[in-house]
Amino acid sequence: RFQFCTIQDQIKKQQNSYSNITDKIIQYVGRDLHKIPSHPLGIIKNRIQTFFENDAITEKQSKYPLKYKIIDNLSPIVSVKQNFDSLLVPSDHPSRKKSDTYYINENQLLRCHTSAHQVELIEKNIDAFVVVGDVYRRDEIDATHYPVFHQVEIVRIFQQDQFSSKYLQHQIQESMDDLKETLERLTRHLFGDVQMRWVETTFPFTNPSMELEIYFQDKWLEVLGCGVIHQDLMKNCQRLTEVGWAAGLGLERLALLLFQIPDIRLFWSQDPRFLDQFKSGQINKFQPFSKYPSCYKDVSFYVDHKTWEENDLHSIIRDIGGDLIEKVECVDTFYNKKKDLTSKCYRIHYRSLERTLQNEEIDILQFKIRDQIKDLLKLELR
Ligand code: PHE
């Protein structure tokens, strides 16, 4: 408890007018759902941890069978340097924008990925590690997106003599093969015998970069991003001649699939009808409990499409409505030539997972949201 208070106080103390973090978001910091052994996120985290403790050494790695160091207690408060600069993220990359990331002040933020810790750990010469932690992103609101979620980062760096060739290009290829073998085995450890496919992608800090997709419940789904650690990043860590790989995966994504949980907000529920369904070490299908009715309200306003940032709207709605917001969707857009403005209509769906909402209480929230759209976003309501 004491520790939770300090990290929240730490954020509040360091926040300045640059910050876009609301008190609602601060309340999530320190909940550490991944450390609760009987919580779906904790169950998946422990399964991944067991894999890396017991079964993850490939033939290639067996020359130096390093134990993966499991690290799950790093503070989510990191610097811009840790989260972006150290990972070679370009200065104009969209993920740096205030519309996407929660800043405490100009230099500090709530990490938007566990990759933020890669460089500091590689610099300490830890050559095999797993980082687990909460990450924060300003995002849309729906059944699979939440502004706080949990990631696992895995890194493995090789010694020169573990490669069969002294050429960098070959070593990169060999690292890639090891990466694929490890992650395919991890995926089978979690999902059993599923179909998988590798898709090329790009990340600023890996080259080449890949995503792994699995065929699950009649769909191809992305489960992780990974790649060979960029050589410039290794050089910045004073690891001039070494080559290795990194991977990152989202715990919610995995848990939603494996437990068949229909809505990401349930992970934050304190309702015993949710929590009592799970046992440490066990993956079982979630039994939905009766859903209470939903209701929606529309709000329309004019925006300048050149400067419009939808995430600012989502922040306001979530800040006021909290977990009563099920979904926000844009149901109408049209350009008004005379005003040179675009009219937008958003539909806000309200639903409680715990009770039936009264129309009067939703009206109160809806009016607050309308007021803030006027006052904070300076938009003209229709
Ligand atoms: N950090 C990336 C993300 O959040 C995932 C990743 C991790 C990609 C490590 C490559 C290597 O999307």
Short mmCIF file of C-alpha atoms and ligand atoms in Angstrom, two decimals:
data_model
loop_
_atom_site.label_atom_id
_atom_site.label_comp_id
_atom_site.label_asym_id
_atom_site.label_seq_id
_atom_site.Cartn_x
_atom_site.Cartn_y
_atom_site.Cartn_z
CA ARG A 1 0.00 0.00 0.00
CA PHE A 2 2.68 2.42 1.04
CA GLN A 3 4.53 1.81 -2.17
CA PHE A 4 1.37 2.42 -4.22
CA CYS A 5 0.91 5.76 -2.56
CA THR A 6 4.42 6.86 -3.27
CA ILE A 7 4.31 6.12 -6.97
CA GLN A 8 1.04 7.99 -7.39
CA ASP A 9 2.35 10.86 -5.29
CA GLN A 10 5.52 10.83 -7.33
CA ILE A 11 3.51 11.38 -10.51
CA LYS A 12 1.44 14.15 -8.93
CA LYS A 13 4.52 15.87 -7.58
CA GLN A 14 6.30 15.87 -10.92
CA GLN A 15 3.27 16.77 -13.03
CA ASN A 16 3.25 20.23 -14.55
CA SER A 17 1.05 22.10 -17.00
CA TYR A 18 2.48 20.02 -19.83
CA SER A 19 0.89 16.87 -18.39
CA ASN A 20 -2.10 15.20 -20.02
CA ILE A 21 -2.55 12.55 -17.32
CA THR A 22 -5.89 12.59 -15.56
CA ASP A 23 -6.46 11.46 -11.98
CA LYS A 24 -8.38 8.49 -13.36
CA ILE A 25 -5.28 7.21 -15.09
CA ILE A 26 -3.13 7.79 -12.00
CA GLN A 27 -5.47 5.50 -10.07
CA TYR A 28 -4.38 2.57 -12.23
CA VAL A 29 -0.70 3.00 -11.51
CA GLY A 30 0.42 0.45 -8.95
CA ARG A 31 -2.58 -1.89 -9.29
CA ASP A 32 -0.08 -4.45 -10.67
CA LEU A 33 -2.69 -6.92 -11.90
CA HIS A 34 0.08 -9.07 -13.39
CA LYS A 35 1.37 -9.81 -9.88
CA ILE A 36 -1.91 -11.36 -8.71
CA PRO A 37 -1.43 -15.14 -9.20
CA SER A 38 -5.17 -15.91 -9.47
CA HIS A 39 -5.93 -13.05 -11.89
CA PRO A 40 -6.08 -13.98 -15.60
CA LEU A 41 -3.21 -11.58 -16.33
CA GLY A 42 -1.15 -13.06 -13.48
CA ILE A 43 -1.92 -16.59 -14.65
CA ILE A 44 -0.67 -15.84 -18.19
CA LYS A 45 2.34 -13.96 -16.85
CA ASN A 46 3.27 -16.96 -14.71
CA ARG A 47 2.88 -19.34 -17.64
CA ILE A 48 5.24 -17.23 -19.71
CA GLN A 49 7.64 -16.97 -16.79
CA THR A 50 7.62 -20.76 -16.31
CA PHE A 51 8.41 -21.21 -19.99
CA PHE A 52 11.43 -18.92 -19.83
CA GLU A 53 12.63 -20.46 -16.57
CA ASN A 54 12.36 -24.06 -17.73
CA ASP A 55 11.95 -24.66 -21.46
CA ALA A 56 13.33 -21.71 -23.41
CA ILE A 57 16.90 -22.77 -24.07
CA THR A 58 17.25 -23.57 -27.77
CA GLU A 59 20.05 -25.65 -29.15
CA LYS A 60 21.78 -22.50 -30.29
CA GLN A 61 21.55 -20.97 -26.82
CA SER A 62 22.77 -24.12 -25.09
CA LYS A 63 26.43 -23.22 -25.45
CA TYR A 64 25.77 -20.46 -22.91
CA PRO A 65 22.50 -21.60 -21.35
CA LEU A 66 21.79 -18.31 -19.61
CA LYS A 67 18.92 -18.17 -17.19
CA TYR A 68 16.41 -15.54 -18.30
CA LYS A 69 16.25 -12.93 -15.56
CA ILE A 70 12.60 -12.15 -14.71
CA ILE A 71 12.07 -8.47 -13.91
CA ASP A 72 8.58 -7.29 -12.95
CA ASN A 73 9.15 -4.39 -10.58
CA LEU A 74 10.41 -1.53 -12.76
CA SER A 75 8.58 1.77 -12.32
CA PRO A 76 6.28 2.75 -15.22
CA ILE A 77 7.57 6.30 -14.83
CA VAL A 78 10.33 6.64 -17.42
CA SER A 79 12.09 9.41 -19.31
CA VAL A 80 11.48 10.46 -22.89
CA LYS A 81 14.98 9.18 -23.48
CA GLN A 82 14.16 5.69 -22.19
CA ASN A 83 10.81 5.40 -23.94
CA PHE A 84 11.79 6.92 -27.30
CA ASP A 85 15.30 8.34 -27.86
CA SER A 86 17.25 5.29 -26.68
CA LEU A 87 15.14 3.17 -29.04
CA LEU A 88 15.93 5.33 -32.09
CA VAL A 89 12.32 6.50 -32.40
CA PRO A 90 12.44 9.49 -34.80
CA SER A 91 11.59 12.88 -33.32
CA ASP A 92 8.50 13.23 -35.52
CA HIS A 93 7.15 9.74 -34.85
CA PRO A 94 3.39 9.83 -34.09
CA SER A 95 3.78 7.75 -30.91
CA ARG A 96 5.61 10.71 -29.31
CA LYS A 97 2.63 13.01 -29.68
CA LYS A 98 0.67 14.16 -26.67
CA SER A 99 -2.38 12.75 -28.37
CA ASP A 100 -0.89 9.25 -28.02
CA THR A 101 1.26 9.21 -24.89
CA TYR A 102 0.71 10.21 -21.25
CA TYR A 103 3.29 12.82 -20.28
CA ILE A 104 4.04 13.75 -16.66
CA ASN A 105 6.09 16.72 -17.84
CA GLU A 106 8.33 17.52 -20.81
CA ASN A 107 10.89 14.87 -19.82
CA GLN A 108 8.93 12.15 -18.08
CA LEU A 109 6.03 9.96 -19.08
CA LEU A 110 4.17 6.75 -18.33
CA ARG A 111 5.93 4.16 -20.49
CA CYS A 112 3.97 3.21 -23.58
CA HIS A 113 5.86 -0.07 -23.95
CA THR A 114 8.18 -2.26 -21.92
CA SER A 115 10.83 -1.73 -24.59
CA ALA A 116 11.58 1.44 -22.61
CA HIS A 117 13.84 -0.71 -20.40
CA GLN A 118 15.77 -2.50 -23.13
CA VAL A 119 18.77 -0.21 -23.26
CA GLU A 120 19.31 0.19 -19.51
CA LEU A 121 19.28 -3.60 -19.05
CA ILE A 122 21.47 -4.38 -22.07
CA GLU A 123 23.93 -1.77 -20.79
CA LYS A 124 24.11 -3.73 -17.53
CA ASN A 125 25.22 -6.76 -19.57
CA ILE A 126 22.10 -8.73 -18.78
CA ASP A 127 22.00 -10.93 -21.87
CA ALA A 128 18.75 -12.82 -21.31
CA PHE A 129 15.82 -11.16 -19.62
CA VAL A 130 12.04 -10.89 -19.41
CA VAL A 131 10.42 -7.61 -18.30
CA VAL A 132 6.75 -7.56 -17.28
CA GLY A 133 4.86 -4.37 -16.54
CA ASP A 134 1.93 -2.02 -17.02
CA VAL A 135 2.02 0.30 -20.03
CA TYR A 136 -0.08 3.35 -20.90
CA ARG A 137 -1.43 4.62 -24.21
CA ARG A 138 -4.05 7.16 -25.14
CA ASP A 139 -6.29 5.20 -27.43
CA GLU A 140 -9.78 4.60 -28.66
CA ILE A 141 -12.35 3.00 -26.34
CA ASP A 142 -13.85 -0.39 -27.10
CA ALA A 143 -13.99 -4.02 -25.96
CA THR A 144 -10.31 -4.66 -26.80
CA HIS A 145 -8.66 -1.27 -26.06
CA TYR A 146 -7.95 0.20 -22.67
CA PRO A 147 -5.56 3.05 -21.80
CA VAL A 148 -3.63 0.78 -19.44
CA PHE A 149 -2.48 -2.70 -20.34
CA HIS A 150 0.39 -5.07 -19.65
CA GLN A 151 3.35 -6.14 -21.75
CA VAL A 152 6.10 -8.70 -21.60
CA GLU A 153 9.47 -7.86 -23.16
CA ILE A 154 11.97 -10.59 -23.93
CA VAL A 155 15.60 -10.03 -24.90
CA ARG A 156 18.37 -12.51 -25.76
CA ILE A 157 21.88 -11.41 -26.74
CA PHE A 158 24.52 -13.79 -28.08
CA GLN A 159 28.27 -14.09 -27.74
CA GLN A 160 30.31 -13.95 -30.95
CA ASP A 161 31.30 -17.62 -30.71
CA GLN A 162 27.70 -18.77 -30.61
CA PHE A 163 27.41 -17.98 -34.31
CA SER A 164 28.64 -20.27 -37.03
CA SER A 165 29.79 -17.31 -39.15
CA LYS A 166 31.72 -14.13 -38.44
CA TYR A 167 29.68 -12.07 -40.91
CA LEU A 168 27.11 -9.72 -39.47
CA GLN A 169 24.51 -10.56 -42.13
CA HIS A 170 24.74 -14.26 -41.23
CA GLN A 171 24.64 -13.53 -37.52
CA ILE A 172 21.49 -11.48 -37.99
CA GLN A 173 19.94 -14.39 -39.86
CA GLU A 174 20.96 -16.85 -37.15
CA SER A 175 19.53 -14.57 -34.46
CA MET A 176 16.31 -14.34 -36.41
CA ASP A 177 16.08 -18.13 -36.62
CA ASP A 178 16.62 -18.44 -32.89
CA LEU A 179 14.02 -15.76 -32.22
CA LYS A 180 11.47 -17.55 -34.37
CA GLU A 181 12.15 -20.91 -32.77
CA THR A 182 11.83 -19.48 -29.25
CA LEU A 183 8.64 -17.58 -29.90
CA GLU A 184 6.97 -20.40 -31.80
CA ARG A 185 7.68 -22.66 -28.84
CA LEU A 186 6.32 -20.06 -26.42
CA THR A 187 3.17 -19.73 -28.53
CA ARG A 188 2.64 -23.49 -28.52
CA HIS A 189 3.23 -23.51 -24.77
CA LEU A 190 0.33 -21.05 -24.44
CA PHE A 191 -2.07 -22.00 -27.22
CA GLY A 192 -1.27 -25.63 -27.96
CA ASP A 193 -1.03 -26.72 -31.55
CA VAL A 194 -2.05 -23.60 -33.50
CA GLN A 195 -1.23 -22.45 -37.03
CA MET A 196 1.24 -19.55 -37.08
CA ARG A 197 2.59 -17.17 -39.68
CA TRP A 198 5.34 -14.54 -39.69
CA VAL A 199 4.63 -11.13 -41.19
CA GLU A 200 7.29 -8.54 -41.93
CA THR A 201 6.86 -5.16 -40.25
CA THR A 202 9.00 -2.27 -39.00
CA PHE A 203 9.98 -0.98 -35.58
CA PRO A 204 12.60 1.76 -35.17
CA PHE A 205 14.63 -0.39 -32.75
CA THR A 206 14.74 -3.72 -34.54
CA ASN A 207 15.94 -4.67 -38.01
CA PRO A 208 14.61 -6.84 -39.49
CA SER A 209 11.28 -6.76 -37.65
CA MET A 210 8.47 -9.30 -37.58
CA GLU A 211 5.03 -9.94 -36.19
CA LEU A 212 3.72 -13.36 -35.29
CA GLU A 213 0.12 -14.16 -36.10
CA ILE A 214 -1.86 -17.18 -35.00
CA TYR A 215 -4.97 -18.71 -36.50
CA PHE A 216 -7.40 -18.85 -33.61
CA GLN A 217 -11.19 -19.12 -33.60
CA ASP A 218 -11.37 -18.71 -37.39
CA LYS A 219 -9.23 -15.57 -37.56
CA TRP A 220 -5.58 -14.55 -38.03
CA LEU A 221 -4.58 -12.55 -34.95
CA GLU A 222 -1.38 -10.69 -34.23
CA VAL A 223 0.14 -11.83 -30.94
CA LEU A 224 3.56 -10.22 -30.77
CA GLY A 225 6.13 -7.90 -32.32
CA CYS A 226 9.82 -8.68 -32.44
CA GLY A 227 13.06 -8.48 -34.36
CA VAL A 228 16.83 -8.45 -34.31
CA ILE A 229 17.99 -5.57 -32.13
CA HIS A 230 19.13 -2.66 -34.31
CA GLN A 231 22.93 -2.53 -34.56
CA ASP A 232 22.94 1.22 -33.78
CA LEU A 233 21.14 0.49 -30.53
CA MET A 234 23.74 -2.14 -29.58
CA LYS A 235 26.48 0.37 -30.36
CA ASN A 236 24.82 2.95 -28.13
CA CYS A 237 24.94 0.35 -25.35
CA GLN A 238 28.69 -0.08 -25.92
CA ARG A 239 28.03 -3.60 -27.19
CA LEU A 240 29.84 -3.07 -30.47
CA THR A 241 30.09 -6.58 -31.80
CA GLU A 242 27.14 -8.32 -30.30
CA VAL A 243 23.89 -9.39 -31.92
CA GLY A 244 20.62 -10.39 -30.30
CA TRP A 245 16.86 -10.30 -30.51
CA ALA A 246 13.95 -8.65 -28.70
CA ALA A 247 10.22 -9.35 -28.57
CA GLY A 248 7.20 -7.73 -26.97
CA LEU A 249 3.76 -9.13 -26.35
CA GLY A 250 0.57 -7.92 -24.71
CA LEU A 251 -0.84 -9.91 -21.81
CA GLU A 252 -4.45 -8.72 -22.26
CA ARG A 253 -4.48 -9.84 -25.87
CA LEU A 254 -3.42 -13.34 -24.85
CA ALA A 255 -5.72 -13.52 -21.83
CA LEU A 256 -8.78 -12.33 -23.79
CA LEU A 257 -8.24 -15.19 -26.21
CA LEU A 258 -7.23 -17.93 -23.80
CA PHE A 259 -9.96 -17.30 -21.20
CA GLN A 260 -12.51 -16.16 -23.81
CA ILE A 261 -13.13 -12.95 -21.93
CA PRO A 262 -15.42 -10.71 -24.03
CA ASP A 263 -14.42 -7.28 -22.72
CA ILE A 264 -11.03 -5.87 -21.69
CA ARG A 265 -12.56 -3.78 -18.90
CA LEU A 266 -13.35 -6.96 -16.98
CA PHE A 267 -9.66 -7.31 -16.06
CA TRP A 268 -10.07 -4.27 -13.81
CA SER A 269 -13.28 -5.52 -12.22
CA GLN A 270 -13.37 -6.10 -8.47
CA ASP A 271 -16.58 -8.09 -8.86
CA PRO A 272 -16.26 -11.53 -7.22
CA ARG A 273 -18.40 -12.97 -10.04
CA PHE A 274 -15.36 -12.24 -12.22
CA LEU A 275 -12.44 -12.75 -9.85
CA ASP A 276 -13.72 -15.99 -8.27
CA GLN A 277 -13.76 -17.76 -11.64
CA PHE A 278 -9.97 -18.05 -11.83
CA LYS A 279 -7.36 -20.11 -10.01
CA SER A 280 -3.61 -19.74 -10.01
CA GLY A 281 -1.98 -21.94 -12.66
CA GLN A 282 -5.21 -22.72 -14.48
CA ILE A 283 -6.65 -21.53 -17.79
CA ASN A 284 -10.41 -21.98 -18.03
CA LYS A 285 -13.20 -20.50 -20.12
CA PHE A 286 -14.82 -17.43 -18.60
CA GLN A 287 -18.58 -17.81 -17.89
CA PRO A 288 -20.26 -14.48 -18.66
CA PHE A 289 -22.54 -13.28 -15.91
CA SER A 290 -25.73 -11.48 -16.82
CA LYS A 291 -25.06 -8.36 -18.79
CA TYR A 292 -26.95 -5.29 -17.74
CA PRO A 293 -28.60 -3.26 -20.50
CA SER A 294 -26.65 -0.62 -22.37
CA CYS A 295 -27.84 2.75 -23.54
CA TYR A 296 -26.38 5.39 -25.82
CA LYS A 297 -26.38 9.15 -26.18
CA ASP A 298 -25.18 11.17 -29.16
CA VAL A 299 -23.22 14.39 -29.16
CA SER A 300 -22.53 16.51 -32.28
CA PHE A 301 -20.12 19.37 -32.80
CA TYR A 302 -17.99 21.14 -35.37
CA VAL A 303 -14.27 20.51 -35.67
CA ASP A 304 -11.46 21.82 -37.79
CA HIS A 305 -10.40 18.61 -39.51
CA LYS A 306 -6.82 19.86 -39.85
CA THR A 307 -6.26 20.00 -36.08
CA TRP A 308 -8.84 17.52 -34.79
CA GLU A 309 -7.39 14.89 -32.42
CA GLU A 310 -9.99 12.26 -31.64
CA ASN A 311 -8.04 11.00 -28.61
CA ASP A 312 -8.68 14.30 -26.82
CA LEU A 313 -12.37 13.49 -27.00
CA HIS A 314 -11.78 9.93 -25.76
CA SER A 315 -9.81 11.26 -22.78
CA ILE A 316 -12.63 13.56 -21.73
CA ILE A 317 -15.25 10.86 -22.08
CA ARG A 318 -13.22 8.30 -20.18
CA ASP A 319 -12.30 10.77 -17.49
CA ILE A 320 -15.95 11.55 -16.81
CA GLY A 321 -17.57 8.20 -17.54
CA GLY A 322 -14.84 5.83 -16.39
CA ASP A 323 -15.72 2.18 -16.75
CA LEU A 324 -19.34 2.99 -17.52
CA ILE A 325 -18.22 3.84 -21.06
CA GLU A 326 -18.52 0.74 -23.18
CA LYS A 327 -17.73 2.23 -26.56
CA VAL A 328 -17.48 5.50 -28.43
CA GLU A 329 -18.11 5.58 -32.16
CA CYS A 330 -18.29 8.27 -34.80
CA VAL A 331 -21.67 7.80 -36.48
CA ASP A 332 -21.70 10.80 -38.79
CA THR A 333 -19.21 13.15 -40.44
CA PHE A 334 -19.88 15.85 -42.97
CA TYR A 335 -18.05 18.88 -44.24
CA ASN A 336 -19.84 22.20 -43.98
CA LYS A 337 -18.55 24.33 -46.84
CA LYS A 338 -19.94 27.62 -45.59
CA LYS A 339 -18.33 27.28 -42.16
CA ASP A 340 -15.23 25.47 -43.50
CA LEU A 341 -15.72 23.08 -40.58
CA THR A 342 -16.50 19.42 -40.30
CA SER A 343 -19.48 18.31 -38.31
CA LYS A 344 -19.05 15.13 -36.28
CA CYS A 345 -21.56 13.08 -34.40
CA TYR A 346 -20.28 10.66 -31.76
CA ARG A 347 -22.36 7.98 -30.12
CA ILE A 348 -21.40 7.18 -26.54
CA HIS A 349 -22.50 3.77 -25.32
CA TYR A 350 -22.94 3.42 -21.56
CA ARG A 351 -23.10 0.13 -19.71
CA SER A 352 -22.23 -1.00 -16.23
CA LEU A 353 -20.91 -4.51 -15.73
CA GLU A 354 -22.36 -4.48 -12.24
CA ARG A 355 -25.82 -2.90 -12.31
CA THR A 356 -28.57 -1.33 -14.41
CA LEU A 357 -27.88 2.33 -15.04
CA GLN A 358 -30.58 4.92 -14.50
CA ASN A 359 -31.26 7.37 -17.31
CA GLU A 360 -30.87 10.33 -14.93
CA GLU A 361 -27.33 9.39 -13.94
CA ILE A 362 -26.30 8.94 -17.56
CA ASP A 363 -27.76 12.34 -18.39
CA ILE A 364 -25.57 13.90 -15.73
CA LEU A 365 -22.47 12.31 -17.26
CA GLN A 366 -23.53 13.22 -20.79
CA PHE A 367 -24.03 16.88 -19.79
CA LYS A 368 -20.62 16.98 -18.14
CA ILE A 369 -19.08 15.55 -21.30
CA ARG A 370 -20.87 18.17 -23.42
CA ASP A 371 -19.65 20.94 -21.13
CA GLN A 372 -16.05 19.79 -21.35
CA ILE A 373 -16.19 19.46 -25.13
CA LYS A 374 -17.20 23.13 -25.12
CA ASP A 375 -14.84 24.33 -22.39
CA LEU A 376 -11.70 22.22 -22.84
CA LEU A 377 -11.76 21.45 -26.57
CA LYS A 378 -13.32 24.83 -27.40
CA LEU A 379 -15.71 23.28 -29.87
CA GLU A 380 -19.09 24.45 -30.97
CA LEU A 381 -21.83 21.96 -30.09
CA ARG A 382 -24.66 21.43 -32.53
N1 PHE B 1 7.53 -2.38 -28.17
C1 PHE B 1 6.83 -2.89 -29.33
C2 PHE B 1 5.36 -2.52 -29.21
O1 PHE B 1 4.91 -2.18 -28.14
C3 PHE B 1 6.96 -4.38 -29.48
C4 PHE B 1 8.38 -4.85 -29.75
C5 PHE B 1 9.23 -5.22 -28.71
C6 PHE B 1 8.86 -4.90 -31.03
C7 PHE B 1 10.52 -5.65 -28.97
C8 PHE B 1 10.14 -5.31 -31.31
C9 PHE B 1 10.97 -5.69 -30.26
O2 PHE B 1 4.60 -2.53 -30.17
#
